[in-house]
Amino acid sequence: MINAEQKKDSGTVVVGLNGSVGFGAGLGESYGIGYDHNGNIRFVVGNSAGAALPTASVTGFISVSNASNIEALKVESIIVGASGGEVVTFGGEVNIIPDKDKGKGKHSVAVTGQIGIGVGVPLELHGERSFGYVYSFNIYDILIAGCDYILDRV
């Protein structure tokens, strides 16, 4: 007899839009659609505030993490990042996320790449405290409900 244990994979991907302004103090807001390797697709919102060099930008982003699941993004975290360019802006961030599903005192890391439009100093640096919000649905639940609906009609 084989005793198999279902292993849940970790990791998330979020794709979306980010807006930020800074002049000593910095503020940011991001909206995206996130996916984890357990089939959960979620609407992810992030607000951040901290220190930033003079800048204003709107960028598209992709963020990849080793978080245990998409719900792990629904916490306070710390972001450090940089962006560069004039008019066309490229940027990157590292987000340190407390991940209680991994155990007490454990953290996950999200790495984000950005491209968009902006104005400000040619090289901008920022450090911010972020708050994540996650609004959820599960793609597998939607597919099963759709199949059930079709099968009930046949």
PDB file of C-alpha atoms in Angstrom:
ATOM      1  CA  MET A   1       0.000   0.000   0.000  1.00  0.00           C
ATOM      2  CA  ILE A   2       1.315   3.434  -0.924  1.00  0.00           C
ATOM      3  CA  ASN A   3       0.729   6.250   1.537  1.00  0.00           C
ATOM      4  CA  ALA A   4       0.761   9.489  -0.467  1.00  0.00           C
ATOM      5  CA  GLU A   5       0.613  12.918   1.102  1.00  0.00           C
ATOM      6  CA  GLN A   6      -0.716  15.813  -0.947  1.00  0.00           C
ATOM      7  CA  LYS A   7       1.985  18.458  -1.158  1.00  0.00           C
ATOM      8  CA  LYS A   8       0.934  22.031  -1.655  1.00  0.00           C
ATOM      9  CA  ASP A   9       3.376  24.007  -3.743  1.00  0.00           C
ATOM     10  CA  SER A  10       4.458  27.453  -2.666  1.00  0.00           C
ATOM     11  CA  GLY A  11       5.002  30.509  -4.788  1.00  0.00           C
ATOM     12  CA  THR A  12       2.945  33.381  -6.162  1.00  0.00           C
ATOM     13  CA  VAL A  13       2.868  35.576  -9.255  1.00  0.00           C
ATOM     14  CA  VAL A  14       1.125  38.975  -9.343  1.00  0.00           C
ATOM     15  CA  VAL A  15       0.747  41.136 -12.480  1.00  0.00           C
ATOM     16  CA  GLY A  16      -0.671  44.642 -12.332  1.00  0.00           C
ATOM     17  CA  LEU A  17      -0.291  48.424 -12.252  1.00  0.00           C
ATOM     18  CA  ASN A  18       1.513  50.601  -9.719  1.00  0.00           C
ATOM     19  CA  GLY A  19       1.413  54.344  -9.131  1.00  0.00           C
ATOM     20  CA  SER A  20       3.874  56.168  -6.900  1.00  0.00           C
ATOM     21  CA  VAL A  21       4.919  59.683  -5.898  1.00  0.00           C
ATOM     22  CA  GLY A  22       7.785  60.809  -3.751  1.00  0.00           C
ATOM     23  CA  PHE A  23       9.577  63.879  -2.549  1.00  0.00           C
ATOM     24  CA  GLY A  24      11.289  62.882   0.680  1.00  0.00           C
ATOM     25  CA  ALA A  25       8.155  61.030   1.717  1.00  0.00           C
ATOM     26  CA  GLY A  26       6.802  58.495  -0.748  1.00  0.00           C
ATOM     27  CA  LEU A  27       3.396  56.952  -1.361  1.00  0.00           C
ATOM     28  CA  GLY A  28       2.500  54.030  -3.610  1.00  0.00           C
ATOM     29  CA  GLU A  29      -0.595  52.128  -4.643  1.00  0.00           C
ATOM     30  CA  SER A  30      -0.716  48.902  -6.638  1.00  0.00           C
ATOM     31  CA  TYR A  31      -3.494  46.770  -8.105  1.00  0.00           C
ATOM     32  CA  GLY A  32      -2.976  43.350  -9.598  1.00  0.00           C
ATOM     33  CA  ILE A  33      -4.228  39.873 -10.277  1.00  0.00           C
ATOM     34  CA  GLY A  34      -2.314  37.212  -8.373  1.00  0.00           C
ATOM     35  CA  TYR A  35      -1.997  33.456  -8.733  1.00  0.00           C
ATOM     36  CA  ASP A  36      -0.540  30.836  -6.419  1.00  0.00           C
ATOM     37  CA  HIS A  37       0.490  27.293  -7.232  1.00  0.00           C
ATOM     38  CA  ASN A  38      -2.556  25.889  -5.416  1.00  0.00           C
ATOM     39  CA  GLY A  39      -4.978  27.295  -8.030  1.00  0.00           C
ATOM     40  CA  ASN A  40      -6.031  30.434  -6.188  1.00  0.00           C
ATOM     41  CA  ILE A  41      -6.488  33.561  -8.269  1.00  0.00           C
ATOM     42  CA  ARG A  42      -6.902  36.754  -6.267  1.00  0.00           C
ATOM     43  CA  PHE A  43      -7.244  40.488  -6.698  1.00  0.00           C
ATOM     44  CA  VAL A  44      -4.290  41.958  -4.787  1.00  0.00           C
ATOM     45  CA  VAL A  45      -4.094  45.580  -3.584  1.00  0.00           C
ATOM     46  CA  GLY A  46      -1.061  47.156  -1.943  1.00  0.00           C
ATOM     47  CA  ASN A  47      -0.609  50.505  -0.223  1.00  0.00           C
ATOM     48  CA  SER A  48       2.822  51.736   0.775  1.00  0.00           C
ATOM     49  CA  ALA A  49       4.373  54.750   2.470  1.00  0.00           C
ATOM     50  CA  GLY A  50       7.925  55.625   3.420  1.00  0.00           C
ATOM     51  CA  ALA A  51      10.969  57.528   2.210  1.00  0.00           C
ATOM     52  CA  ALA A  52      11.621  58.203  -1.494  1.00  0.00           C
ATOM     53  CA  LEU A  53      13.629  60.511  -3.715  1.00  0.00           C
ATOM     54  CA  PRO A  54      11.663  62.907  -5.974  1.00  0.00           C
ATOM     55  CA  THR A  55       9.580  60.930  -8.451  1.00  0.00           C
ATOM     56  CA  ALA A  56       6.130  60.361  -9.912  1.00  0.00           C
ATOM     57  CA  SER A  57       5.382  57.299 -12.028  1.00  0.00           C
ATOM     58  CA  VAL A  58       2.831  54.823 -13.319  1.00  0.00           C
ATOM     59  CA  THR A  59       4.244  51.401 -14.116  1.00  0.00           C
ATOM     60  CA  GLY A  60       3.161  47.924 -15.053  1.00  0.00           C
ATOM     61  CA  PHE A  61       4.720  45.245 -12.873  1.00  0.00           C
ATOM     62  CA  ILE A  62       5.231  41.537 -12.406  1.00  0.00           C
ATOM     63  CA  SER A  63       6.043  40.222  -8.944  1.00  0.00           C
ATOM     64  CA  VAL A  64       7.206  36.681  -8.148  1.00  0.00           C
ATOM     65  CA  SER A  65       7.490  35.339  -4.593  1.00  0.00           C
ATOM     66  CA  ASN A  66       8.232  32.182  -2.648  1.00  0.00           C
ATOM     67  CA  ALA A  67       5.260  32.861  -0.327  1.00  0.00           C
ATOM     68  CA  SER A  68       3.380  29.804   0.922  1.00  0.00           C
ATOM     69  CA  ASN A  69       0.187  30.974  -0.865  1.00  0.00           C
ATOM     70  CA  ILE A  70      -1.483  34.128  -2.152  1.00  0.00           C
ATOM     71  CA  GLU A  71      -3.100  34.788   1.248  1.00  0.00           C
ATOM     72  CA  ALA A  72       0.409  35.256   2.703  1.00  0.00           C
ATOM     73  CA  LEU A  73       0.550  38.567   0.803  1.00  0.00           C
ATOM     74  CA  LYS A  74      -2.214  39.950   3.045  1.00  0.00           C
ATOM     75  CA  VAL A  75       0.159  41.400   5.683  1.00  0.00           C
ATOM     76  CA  GLU A  76       2.366  44.342   6.568  1.00  0.00           C
ATOM     77  CA  SER A  77       5.731  44.098   4.850  1.00  0.00           C
ATOM     78  CA  ILE A  78       8.870  46.073   4.050  1.00  0.00           C
ATOM     79  CA  ILE A  79       9.787  47.175   0.503  1.00  0.00           C
ATOM     80  CA  VAL A  80      13.120  48.495  -0.768  1.00  0.00           C
ATOM     81  CA  GLY A  81      13.564  49.441  -4.381  1.00  0.00           C
ATOM     82  CA  ALA A  82      14.930  51.672  -7.081  1.00  0.00           C
ATOM     83  CA  SER A  83      13.851  53.044 -10.426  1.00  0.00           C
ATOM     84  CA  GLY A  84      15.643  54.853 -13.188  1.00  0.00           C
ATOM     85  CA  GLY A  85      15.036  56.627 -16.425  1.00  0.00           C
ATOM     86  CA  GLU A  86      13.427  59.767 -17.663  1.00  0.00           C
ATOM     87  CA  VAL A  87       9.977  59.487 -19.230  1.00  0.00           C
ATOM     88  CA  VAL A  88      10.383  55.691 -19.725  1.00  0.00           C
ATOM     89  CA  THR A  89      11.021  54.272 -16.249  1.00  0.00           C
ATOM     90  CA  PHE A  90      12.436  50.895 -15.250  1.00  0.00           C
ATOM     91  CA  GLY A  91      12.362  49.727 -11.654  1.00  0.00           C
ATOM     92  CA  GLY A  92      12.702  46.876  -9.245  1.00  0.00           C
ATOM     93  CA  GLU A  93      11.760  46.085  -5.678  1.00  0.00           C
ATOM     94  CA  VAL A  94      12.343  43.467  -3.035  1.00  0.00           C
ATOM     95  CA  ASN A  95       9.492  42.903  -0.573  1.00  0.00           C
ATOM     96  CA  ILE A  96      10.165  41.082   2.729  1.00  0.00           C
ATOM     97  CA  ILE A  97       6.910  39.381   3.819  1.00  0.00           C
ATOM     98  CA  PRO A  98       6.271  37.706   7.197  1.00  0.00           C
ATOM     99  CA  ASP A  99       4.837  34.268   6.301  1.00  0.00           C
ATOM    100  CA  LYS A 100       3.056  32.628   9.254  1.00  0.00           C
ATOM    101  CA  ASP A 101       2.227  29.533   7.156  1.00  0.00           C
ATOM    102  CA  LYS A 102       5.960  28.780   6.983  1.00  0.00           C
ATOM    103  CA  GLY A 103       6.295  29.005  10.769  1.00  0.00           C
ATOM    104  CA  LYS A 104       6.958  31.559  13.471  1.00  0.00           C
ATOM    105  CA  GLY A 105       9.551  34.135  12.481  1.00  0.00           C
ATOM    106  CA  LYS A 106       9.783  32.905   8.863  1.00  0.00           C
ATOM    107  CA  HIS A 107       9.662  35.270   5.905  1.00  0.00           C
ATOM    108  CA  SER A 108       9.038  35.102   2.186  1.00  0.00           C
ATOM    109  CA  VAL A 109      10.557  37.349  -0.439  1.00  0.00           C
ATOM    110  CA  ALA A 110       8.875  38.883  -3.486  1.00  0.00           C
ATOM    111  CA  VAL A 111      10.941  40.299  -6.344  1.00  0.00           C
ATOM    112  CA  THR A 112       9.232  42.821  -8.617  1.00  0.00           C
ATOM    113  CA  GLY A 113      10.173  44.251 -12.015  1.00  0.00           C
ATOM    114  CA  GLN A 114       8.505  47.383 -13.379  1.00  0.00           C
ATOM    115  CA  ILE A 115       8.350  49.404 -16.584  1.00  0.00           C
ATOM    116  CA  GLY A 116       6.281  52.521 -17.245  1.00  0.00           C
ATOM    117  CA  ILE A 117       6.317  56.291 -17.488  1.00  0.00           C
ATOM    118  CA  GLY A 118       7.587  58.741 -14.925  1.00  0.00           C
ATOM    119  CA  VAL A 119       9.307  61.983 -14.035  1.00  0.00           C
ATOM    120  CA  GLY A 120      11.812  62.842 -11.352  1.00  0.00           C
ATOM    121  CA  VAL A 121      15.469  62.231 -10.618  1.00  0.00           C
ATOM    122  CA  PRO A 122      17.197  59.872 -13.088  1.00  0.00           C
ATOM    123  CA  LEU A 123      17.858  57.329 -10.311  1.00  0.00           C
ATOM    124  CA  GLU A 124      15.273  57.036  -7.537  1.00  0.00           C
ATOM    125  CA  LEU A 125      15.607  54.969  -4.339  1.00  0.00           C
ATOM    126  CA  HIS A 126      12.862  54.173  -1.846  1.00  0.00           C
ATOM    127  CA  GLY A 127      12.149  52.241   1.334  1.00  0.00           C
ATOM    128  CA  GLU A 128       8.544  51.780   2.390  1.00  0.00           C
ATOM    129  CA  ARG A 129       6.204  49.950   4.713  1.00  0.00           C
ATOM    130  CA  SER A 130       3.494  48.186   2.741  1.00  0.00           C
ATOM    131  CA  PHE A 131       0.027  46.874   3.570  1.00  0.00           C
ATOM    132  CA  GLY A 132      -1.417  44.107   1.375  1.00  0.00           C
ATOM    133  CA  TYR A 133      -5.067  43.276   0.817  1.00  0.00           C
ATOM    134  CA  VAL A 134      -6.256  40.146  -0.982  1.00  0.00           C
ATOM    135  CA  TYR A 135      -9.746  39.505  -2.402  1.00  0.00           C
ATOM    136  CA  SER A 136     -10.175  35.910  -3.435  1.00  0.00           C
ATOM    137  CA  PHE A 137     -11.673  33.250  -5.609  1.00  0.00           C
ATOM    138  CA  ASN A 138     -10.327  29.819  -6.605  1.00  0.00           C
ATOM    139  CA  ILE A 139     -10.108  28.932 -10.314  1.00  0.00           C
ATOM    140  CA  TYR A 140     -10.685  25.225  -9.630  1.00  0.00           C
ATOM    141  CA  ASP A 141     -13.887  25.975  -7.697  1.00  0.00           C
ATOM    142  CA  ILE A 142     -15.137  28.068 -10.635  1.00  0.00           C
ATOM    143  CA  LEU A 143     -14.297  25.323 -13.165  1.00  0.00           C
ATOM    144  CA  ILE A 144     -16.006  22.631 -11.029  1.00  0.00           C
ATOM    145  CA  ALA A 145     -19.100  24.804 -10.590  1.00  0.00           C
ATOM    146  CA  GLY A 146     -19.182  25.408 -14.362  1.00  0.00           C
ATOM    147  CA  CYS A 147     -18.867  21.688 -15.114  1.00  0.00           C
ATOM    148  CA  ASP A 148     -21.576  20.875 -12.557  1.00  0.00           C
ATOM    149  CA  TYR A 149     -23.860  23.473 -14.175  1.00  0.00           C
ATOM    150  CA  ILE A 150     -23.298  21.998 -17.659  1.00  0.00           C
ATOM    151  CA  LEU A 151     -23.742  18.404 -16.480  1.00  0.00           C
ATOM    152  CA  ASP A 152     -26.987  19.286 -14.688  1.00  0.00           C
ATOM    153  CA  ARG A 153     -28.359  20.701 -17.964  1.00  0.00           C
ATOM    154  CA  VAL A 154     -27.503  17.609 -20.029  1.00  0.00           C
TER     155      VAL A 154
END
